[in-house]
């Protein structure tokens, strides 16, 4: 799920939540800035040569990348997770 336009990095402290989600492969309810919502399993984060950062998730046996500046909020669906809801906006 690529976004067009200039990339705007997210705050560093928000990266910590994404790294924990990926480390434990949490199931997340992901809300994007365009209002789209999805449930997906966090896999990893990655950075392109152009310094754009993405969250790689798995949804319905398909992997997709979500540019981090498109995240509006994530909520963990995994029982016992170390956080519940994080807002990115």
PDB file of C-alpha atoms in Angstrom:
ATOM      1  CA  UNK A   1       0.000   0.000   0.000  1.00  0.00           C
ATOM      2  CA  UNK A   2       2.273   2.719  -1.256  1.00  0.00           C
ATOM      3  CA  UNK A   3       1.505   6.369  -0.732  1.00  0.00           C
ATOM      4  CA  UNK A   4       2.377   9.138  -3.068  1.00  0.00           C
ATOM      5  CA  UNK A   5       3.818  12.473  -2.117  1.00  0.00           C
ATOM      6  CA  UNK A   6       6.614  13.557   0.165  1.00  0.00           C
ATOM      7  CA  UNK A   7       7.243  11.221   3.088  1.00  0.00           C
ATOM      8  CA  UNK A   8       6.887  12.713   6.584  1.00  0.00           C
ATOM      9  CA  UNK A   9       8.745  10.639   9.221  1.00  0.00           C
ATOM     10  CA  UNK A  10       6.792   9.618  12.308  1.00  0.00           C
ATOM     11  CA  UNK A  11       7.950  10.460  15.837  1.00  0.00           C
ATOM     12  CA  UNK A  12      10.711   8.196  17.110  1.00  0.00           C
ATOM     13  CA  UNK A  13       8.734   7.041  20.157  1.00  0.00           C
ATOM     14  CA  UNK A  14       6.022   5.631  17.862  1.00  0.00           C
ATOM     15  CA  UNK A  15       8.603   3.352  16.263  1.00  0.00           C
ATOM     16  CA  UNK A  16       8.933   1.515  19.578  1.00  0.00           C
ATOM     17  CA  UNK A  17       5.300   0.357  19.427  1.00  0.00           C
ATOM     18  CA  UNK A  18       5.746  -0.872  15.870  1.00  0.00           C
ATOM     19  CA  UNK A  19       8.935  -2.744  16.772  1.00  0.00           C
ATOM     20  CA  UNK A  20       7.209  -4.487  19.702  1.00  0.00           C
ATOM     21  CA  UNK A  21       4.251  -5.367  17.468  1.00  0.00           C
ATOM     22  CA  UNK A  22       6.622  -6.870  14.903  1.00  0.00           C
ATOM     23  CA  UNK A  23       8.781  -8.651  17.476  1.00  0.00           C
ATOM     24  CA  UNK A  24       5.758 -10.524  18.838  1.00  0.00           C
ATOM     25  CA  UNK A  25       3.835 -10.644  15.536  1.00  0.00           C
ATOM     26  CA  UNK A  26       0.818  -8.963  17.098  1.00  0.00           C
ATOM     27  CA  UNK A  27      -2.483  -8.950  15.281  1.00  0.00           C
ATOM     28  CA  UNK A  28      -3.407  -5.310  14.803  1.00  0.00           C
ATOM     29  CA  UNK A  29      -6.440  -3.275  13.870  1.00  0.00           C
ATOM     30  CA  UNK A  30      -4.841  -0.673  11.597  1.00  0.00           C
ATOM     31  CA  UNK A  31      -6.512   2.622  10.755  1.00  0.00           C
ATOM     32  CA  UNK A  32      -5.044   4.702   7.950  1.00  0.00           C
ATOM     33  CA  UNK A  33      -5.219   8.442   7.414  1.00  0.00           C
ATOM     34  CA  UNK A  34      -7.700   7.961   4.555  1.00  0.00           C
ATOM     35  CA  UNK A  35     -10.124   6.187   6.935  1.00  0.00           C
ATOM     36  CA  UNK A  36      -9.385   2.675   5.683  1.00  0.00           C
ATOM     37  CA  UNK A  37      -9.226   0.000   8.399  1.00  0.00           C
ATOM     38  CA  UNK A  38      -7.820  -3.512   8.293  1.00  0.00           C
ATOM     39  CA  UNK A  39      -6.822  -6.340  10.590  1.00  0.00           C
ATOM     40  CA  UNK A  40      -3.332  -7.683   9.924  1.00  0.00           C
ATOM     41  CA  UNK A  41      -0.371  -9.355  11.585  1.00  0.00           C
ATOM     42  CA  UNK A  42       2.724  -7.167  12.062  1.00  0.00           C
ATOM     43  CA  UNK A  43       5.845  -8.697  10.494  1.00  0.00           C
ATOM     44  CA  UNK A  44       8.633  -6.124  10.255  1.00  0.00           C
ATOM     45  CA  UNK A  45       9.525  -2.568   9.349  1.00  0.00           C
ATOM     46  CA  UNK A  46      11.706  -1.519   6.454  1.00  0.00           C
ATOM     47  CA  UNK A  47      13.250   1.614   5.000  1.00  0.00           C
ATOM     48  CA  UNK A  48      13.783   2.375   1.311  1.00  0.00           C
ATOM     49  CA  UNK A  49      16.817   4.062  -0.232  1.00  0.00           C
ATOM     50  CA  UNK A  50      14.726   7.258  -0.303  1.00  0.00           C
ATOM     51  CA  UNK A  51      14.344   7.011   3.516  1.00  0.00           C
ATOM     52  CA  UNK A  52      10.632   6.151   3.359  1.00  0.00           C
ATOM     53  CA  UNK A  53       9.629   3.806   6.180  1.00  0.00           C
ATOM     54  CA  UNK A  54       7.080   1.008   5.911  1.00  0.00           C
ATOM     55  CA  UNK A  55       5.324  -1.514   8.117  1.00  0.00           C
ATOM     56  CA  UNK A  56       5.147  -4.949   6.501  1.00  0.00           C
ATOM     57  CA  UNK A  57       1.978  -6.803   7.493  1.00  0.00           C
ATOM     58  CA  UNK A  58       0.249 -10.036   6.575  1.00  0.00           C
ATOM     59  CA  UNK A  59      -3.448  -9.981   5.821  1.00  0.00           C
ATOM     60  CA  UNK A  60      -5.354 -12.962   4.356  1.00  0.00           C
ATOM     61  CA  UNK A  61      -2.083 -14.763   3.470  1.00  0.00           C
ATOM     62  CA  UNK A  62      -0.864 -11.717   1.514  1.00  0.00           C
ATOM     63  CA  UNK A  63       1.889  -9.365   2.585  1.00  0.00           C
ATOM     64  CA  UNK A  64       1.650  -5.642   2.044  1.00  0.00           C
ATOM     65  CA  UNK A  65       3.640  -2.564   2.963  1.00  0.00           C
ATOM     66  CA  UNK A  66       2.048   0.413   4.666  1.00  0.00           C
ATOM     67  CA  UNK A  67       3.960   3.682   4.603  1.00  0.00           C
ATOM     68  CA  UNK A  68       4.302   4.813   8.218  1.00  0.00           C
ATOM     69  CA  UNK A  69       3.044   8.340   7.611  1.00  0.00           C
ATOM     70  CA  UNK A  70      -0.260   6.821   6.443  1.00  0.00           C
ATOM     71  CA  UNK A  71      -0.922   5.297   9.891  1.00  0.00           C
ATOM     72  CA  UNK A  72      -3.603   7.013  11.929  1.00  0.00           C
ATOM     73  CA  UNK A  73      -3.853   4.447  14.757  1.00  0.00           C
ATOM     74  CA  UNK A  74      -3.099   0.838  15.644  1.00  0.00           C
ATOM     75  CA  UNK A  75      -4.874  -1.290  18.228  1.00  0.00           C
ATOM     76  CA  UNK A  76      -3.625  -4.686  19.333  1.00  0.00           C
ATOM     77  CA  UNK A  77      -5.968  -7.624  18.894  1.00  0.00           C
ATOM     78  CA  UNK A  78      -3.528 -10.070  20.508  1.00  0.00           C
ATOM     79  CA  UNK A  79      -4.389 -11.070  24.077  1.00  0.00           C
ATOM     80  CA  UNK A  80      -1.766 -10.044  26.629  1.00  0.00           C
ATOM     81  CA  UNK A  81      -0.146  -7.440  24.390  1.00  0.00           C
ATOM     82  CA  UNK A  82       2.063  -4.846  26.069  1.00  0.00           C
ATOM     83  CA  UNK A  83       0.012  -1.932  24.685  1.00  0.00           C
ATOM     84  CA  UNK A  84      -3.546  -1.497  23.484  1.00  0.00           C
ATOM     85  CA  UNK A  85      -4.098   1.561  21.252  1.00  0.00           C
ATOM     86  CA  UNK A  86      -1.588   3.980  19.779  1.00  0.00           C
ATOM     87  CA  UNK A  87      -2.534   7.118  17.861  1.00  0.00           C
ATOM     88  CA  UNK A  88      -0.190   8.385  15.157  1.00  0.00           C
ATOM     89  CA  UNK A  89      -2.007  11.674  14.449  1.00  0.00           C
TER      90      UNK A  89
END
